[in-house]
Coordinates of N, CA and C in Angstrom, one line a residue:
M23 N 74.0 122.1 125.5 CA 72.8 121.6 124.8 C 71.7 122.6 125.0
L24 N 70.9 122.8 124.0 CA 69.7 123.7 124.1 C 68.5 122.9 123.9
T25 N 67.4 123.2 124.5 CA 66.1 122.7 124.3 C 65.1 123.8 124.1
V26 N 64.0 123.5 123.4 CA 63.0 124.5 123.3 C 62.2 124.6 124.6
G27 N 62.2 125.7 125.2 CA 61.5 125.9 126.5 C 60.1 126.5 126.3
S28 N 60.0 127.5 125.4 CA 58.7 128.1 125.2 C 58.7 128.7 123.7
I29 N 57.5 128.5 123.1 CA 57.3 129.2 121.8 C 56.4 130.4 122.2
V30 N 56.8 131.5 121.7 CA 56.1 132.8 122.1 C 55.2 133.2 120.9
I31 N 53.9 133.5 121.2 CA 53.0 134.0 120.2 C 52.5 135.4 120.6
R32 N 52.8 136.3 119.7 CA 52.3 137.7 120.0 C 50.8 137.8 119.8
C33 N 50.1 138.6 120.6 CA 48.7 138.7 120.4 C 48.2 140.0 120.9
S34 N 47.0 140.3 120.5 CA 46.3 141.6 120.9 C 45.4 141.3 122.0
D35 N 44.6 140.3 122.0 CA 43.6 139.9 123.0 C 44.1 138.7 123.8
L36 N 44.8 139.0 124.9 CA 45.5 138.0 125.6 C 44.5 137.0 126.2
E37 N 43.3 137.5 126.7 CA 42.4 136.6 127.3 C 41.8 135.6 126.3
R38 N 41.4 136.1 125.1 CA 40.8 135.3 124.1 C 41.9 134.2 123.6
Q39 N 43.1 134.7 123.4 CA 44.1 133.7 123.0 C 44.5 132.7 124.0
L40 N 44.4 133.1 125.3 CA 44.6 132.2 126.4 C 43.6 131.1 126.4
R41 N 42.3 131.5 126.2 CA 41.2 130.5 126.2 C 41.4 129.5 125.0
F42 N 41.7 130.1 123.8 CA 41.9 129.3 122.6 C 43.0 128.3 122.8
W43 N 44.3 128.8 123.0 CA 45.4 127.9 123.0 C 45.4 126.9 124.2
A44 N 44.9 127.3 125.4 CA 44.8 126.4 126.5 C 43.8 125.2 126.1
A45 N 42.7 125.5 125.5 CA 41.8 124.4 125.1 C 42.3 123.7 123.9
A46 N 43.0 124.3 122.9 CA 43.5 123.7 121.7 C 44.5 122.6 122.1
L47 N 45.4 123.0 123.0 CA 46.6 122.1 123.3 C 46.4 121.3 124.6
D48 N 45.3 121.6 125.4 CA 45.1 121.0 126.7 C 46.3 121.5 127.6
Y49 N 46.6 122.8 127.6 CA 47.6 123.4 128.4 C 46.9 124.2 129.5
E50 N 47.7 124.5 130.6 CA 47.2 125.3 131.7 C 48.2 126.4 131.9
P51 N 47.6 127.6 132.4 CA 48.5 128.7 132.6 C 49.3 128.6 133.9
R52 N 50.5 129.1 133.8 CA 51.3 129.2 135.1 C 50.8 130.4 135.8
E53 N 50.6 130.3 137.1 CA 50.2 131.4 137.9 C 51.4 132.2 138.4
P54 N 51.3 133.4 138.6 CA 50.1 134.3 138.3 C 50.1 134.7 136.8
I55 N 48.9 134.9 136.4 CA 48.7 135.4 135.0 C 48.8 136.9 135.0
E56 N 49.7 137.4 134.2 CA 50.0 138.8 134.1 C 49.0 139.4 133.1
T57 N 48.9 140.7 133.1 CA 48.0 141.4 132.2 C 48.5 141.5 130.8
D58 N 49.8 141.2 130.6 CA 50.3 141.3 129.2 C 51.1 140.0 128.9
F59 N 51.1 139.0 129.7 CA 51.9 137.8 129.4 C 51.4 136.6 130.2
V60 N 51.4 135.5 129.5 CA 51.0 134.2 130.2 C 51.8 133.1 129.6
L61 N 52.3 132.2 130.4 CA 53.0 131.1 130.0 C 52.0 129.9 130.2
L62 N 51.8 129.2 129.1 CA 51.0 128.0 129.1 C 51.9 126.8 129.1
R63 N 51.6 125.8 129.9 CA 52.4 124.6 130.0 C 51.5 123.4 129.8
P64 N 52.1 122.3 129.3 CA 51.3 121.1 129.1 C 50.7 120.5 130.4
R65 N 49.4 120.3 130.4 CA 48.7 119.7 131.6 C 49.3 118.4 131.9
A66 N 49.7 117.6 130.9 CA 50.3 116.3 131.1 C 51.8 116.3 131.4
G67 N 52.4 117.5 131.3 CA 53.8 117.6 131.6 C 54.8 117.4 130.5
A68 N 54.4 117.0 129.4 CA 55.4 116.7 128.3 C 55.2 117.8 127.2
G69 N 56.3 118.3 126.6 CA 56.2 119.2 125.5 C 56.6 120.6 125.9
P70 N 56.9 121.4 124.9 CA 57.3 122.8 125.1 C 56.2 123.7 125.6
N71 N 56.5 124.7 126.3 CA 55.5 125.7 126.8 C 55.2 126.6 125.6
V72 N 54.0 127.2 125.7 CA 53.6 128.2 124.7 C 53.3 129.5 125.5
S73 N 54.0 130.5 125.2 CA 53.8 131.8 125.9 C 53.0 132.7 125.0
L74 N 52.1 133.5 125.6 CA 51.3 134.5 124.9 C 51.8 135.9 125.4
D75 N 52.2 136.7 124.5 CA 52.7 138.0 124.8 C 51.9 139.1 124.1
A76 N 51.2 139.9 125.0 CA 50.4 141.0 124.5 C 51.2 142.2 124.0
V77 N 51.8 142.0 122.8 CA 52.6 143.1 122.2 C 52.1 143.3 120.8
P78 N 51.8 144.5 120.4 CA 51.3 144.7 119.0 C 52.4 144.3 118.1
S79 N 52.1 143.6 117.0 CA 53.0 143.2 116.0 C 52.3 143.1 114.7
E80 N 53.1 143.4 113.6 CA 52.5 143.4 112.3 C 52.4 141.9 111.8
R81 N 51.2 141.6 111.2 CA 51.0 140.3 110.7 C 51.5 140.3 109.3
I82 N 52.4 139.3 109.0 CA 53.0 139.2 107.7 C 52.7 137.8 107.2
L83 N 52.2 137.8 105.9 CA 51.9 136.5 105.2 C 52.8 136.3 104.0
P84 N 53.3 135.1 103.8 CA 53.2 134.0 104.8 C 54.1 134.3 106.0
P85 N 53.7 133.7 107.1 CA 54.5 133.9 108.3 C 55.9 133.2 108.2
R86 N 56.8 133.8 108.9 CA 58.2 133.3 108.8 C 58.3 132.0 109.7
I87 N 57.4 131.8 110.6 CA 57.5 130.6 111.5 C 56.0 130.2 111.8
H88 N 55.8 129.0 112.0 CA 54.4 128.5 112.4 C 54.6 127.2 113.2
L89 N 53.5 126.8 113.9 CA 53.5 125.6 114.6 C 53.0 124.4 113.7
D90 N 53.5 123.3 113.8 CA 53.0 122.1 113.2 C 52.4 121.2 114.4
L91 N 51.1 121.0 114.4 CA 50.5 120.2 115.5 C 50.2 118.9 114.9
Y92 N 50.7 117.8 115.5 CA 50.5 116.4 115.0 C 49.2 115.9 115.7
A93 N 48.4 115.2 114.8 CA 47.1 114.6 115.3 C 46.9 113.2 114.8
D94 N 46.5 112.3 115.7 CA 46.2 111.0 115.3 C 44.9 110.9 114.6
D95 N 44.0 111.8 114.8 CA 42.7 111.9 114.1 C 42.6 113.4 113.6
Q96 N 43.2 113.6 112.5 CA 43.3 114.9 111.9 C 41.9 115.6 111.7
R97 N 41.0 114.9 111.1 CA 39.7 115.4 110.8 C 39.0 115.9 112.1
A98 N 39.0 115.0 113.2 CA 38.4 115.4 114.4 C 39.0 116.6 115.1
E99 N 40.4 116.6 115.0 CA 41.1 117.8 115.6 C 40.8 119.1 114.9
V100 N 40.7 119.0 113.6 CA 40.4 120.2 112.8 C 39.0 120.7 113.1
E101 N 38.1 119.8 113.2 CA 36.7 120.2 113.6 C 36.7 120.8 115.0
R102 N 37.4 120.2 115.9 CA 37.5 120.7 117.3 C 38.1 122.1 117.4
L103 N 39.1 122.3 116.6 CA 39.8 123.6 116.6 C 38.9 124.6 116.0
E104 N 38.1 124.3 115.0 CA 37.2 125.2 114.4 C 36.1 125.6 115.4
A105 N 35.7 124.6 116.2 CA 34.7 124.9 117.2 C 35.2 125.9 118.3
L106 N 36.5 125.9 118.5 CA 37.2 126.7 119.4 C 37.4 128.1 118.9
G107 N 37.3 128.3 117.5 CA 37.5 129.6 116.9 C 38.5 129.7 115.8
A108 N 39.2 128.6 115.6 CA 40.2 128.5 114.5 C 39.5 128.5 113.1
R109 N 40.2 128.9 112.1 CA 39.7 128.8 110.7 C 40.7 128.1 109.8
R110 N 40.1 127.4 108.8 CA 41.0 126.8 107.8 C 41.5 127.9 106.9
V111 N 42.7 127.7 106.3 CA 43.2 128.6 105.4 C 43.5 127.9 104.1
E112 N 42.9 128.4 103.0 CA 43.1 127.8 101.7 C 44.4 128.3 101.1
W113 N 45.1 127.4 100.4 CA 46.3 127.8 99.8 C 46.4 127.1 98.4
S114 N 46.5 127.9 97.3 CA 46.4 127.3 96.0 C 47.6 126.3 95.7
K115 N 48.7 126.4 96.4 CA 49.8 125.5 96.2 C 49.8 124.3 97.0
R116 N 48.8 124.1 97.8 CA 48.7 122.9 98.7 C 48.5 121.7 97.8
P117 N 49.3 120.7 97.8 CA 49.1 119.5 97.0 C 47.9 118.7 97.4
P118 N 47.2 118.1 96.5 CA 46.0 117.3 96.8 C 46.2 116.2 97.8
D119 N 47.4 115.6 97.9 CA 47.6 114.6 98.8 C 48.4 115.0 100.1
A120 N 48.3 116.3 100.4 CA 49.0 116.9 101.5 C 48.5 116.2 102.8
D121 N 49.4 116.0 103.7 CA 49.1 115.4 105.0 C 48.8 116.5 106.1
Y122 N 48.6 117.8 105.6 CA 48.4 118.9 106.6 C 47.2 119.7 106.2
V123 N 46.7 120.4 107.2 CA 45.6 121.3 107.0 C 46.1 122.6 107.6
I124 N 46.1 123.7 106.8 CA 46.6 125.0 107.3 C 45.4 125.7 108.0
M125 N 45.7 126.2 109.2 CA 44.7 126.9 110.0 C 45.3 128.1 110.6
E126 N 44.4 129.0 111.1 CA 44.8 130.1 111.9 C 44.0 130.3 113.1
D127 N 44.6 130.8 114.2 CA 43.9 131.0 115.5 C 43.0 132.2 115.3
P128 N 42.2 132.5 116.4 CA 41.3 133.6 116.3 C 41.9 135.0 115.9
E129 N 43.2 135.2 116.1 CA 43.9 136.4 115.7 C 44.7 136.3 114.4
G130 N 44.6 135.1 113.7 CA 45.2 135.0 112.4 C 46.6 134.4 112.5
N131 N 47.1 133.9 113.6 CA 48.4 133.3 113.7 C 48.2 131.9 113.1
R132 N 49.0 131.6 112.1 CA 48.9 130.3 111.3 C 49.6 129.2 112.0
F133 N 49.0 128.0 111.8 CA 49.5 126.7 112.2 C 49.0 125.6 111.3
C134 N 49.6 124.5 111.3 CA 49.2 123.3 110.5 C 48.8 122.2 111.4
V135 N 47.8 121.5 111.0 CA 47.4 120.2 111.7 C 47.9 119.1 110.8
I136 N 48.8 118.3 111.3 CA 49.5 117.3 110.5 C 48.8 115.9 110.8
D137 N 48.5 115.2 109.8 CA 48.0 113.8 110.0 C 49.1 112.9 110.4
A138 N 49.1 112.5 111.7 CA 50.1 111.7 112.3 C 49.6 110.3 112.7
A139 N 48.5 109.9 112.1 CA 47.9 108.7 112.4 C 48.8 107.5 112.0
P140 N 49.0 106.5 112.9 CA 49.8 105.4 112.5 C 49.3 104.8 111.2
E141 N 50.3 104.4 110.4 CA 49.9 103.8 109.1 C 49.4 102.4 109.4
E142 N 48.4 102.0 108.7 CA 47.9 100.6 108.8 C 48.9 99.6 108.2
A143 N 49.0 98.5 108.9 CA 49.9 97.4 108.4 C 49.3 96.8 107.1
A144 N 50.2 96.5 106.2 CA 49.8 96.0 104.9 C 49.3 94.6 105.0

């Protein structure tokens, strides 16, 4: 059996990406932090790790893979992520009733914030 242990994000500015993703996900770095690699783990202990790897790589759009981040309060989370340095990405094919907001981190790595609020009982 396999489990996802870590999702690796390539980056140019390791320190900036460390600050962004640690704050965005409420993750903490595993010590020691290397000059070209850091593993972030959930502060609460649940969920996959996110590793940041300072390796130059070509940015391709649309990306072949991205993170879907689930939020109980999507609007608040999108605003919080924008305050941390993320940006919204407009996409002409996004349906008007989409439950996701496309964003990118400070280096342009894309992710979606999914509205995962519990549905109200009828």
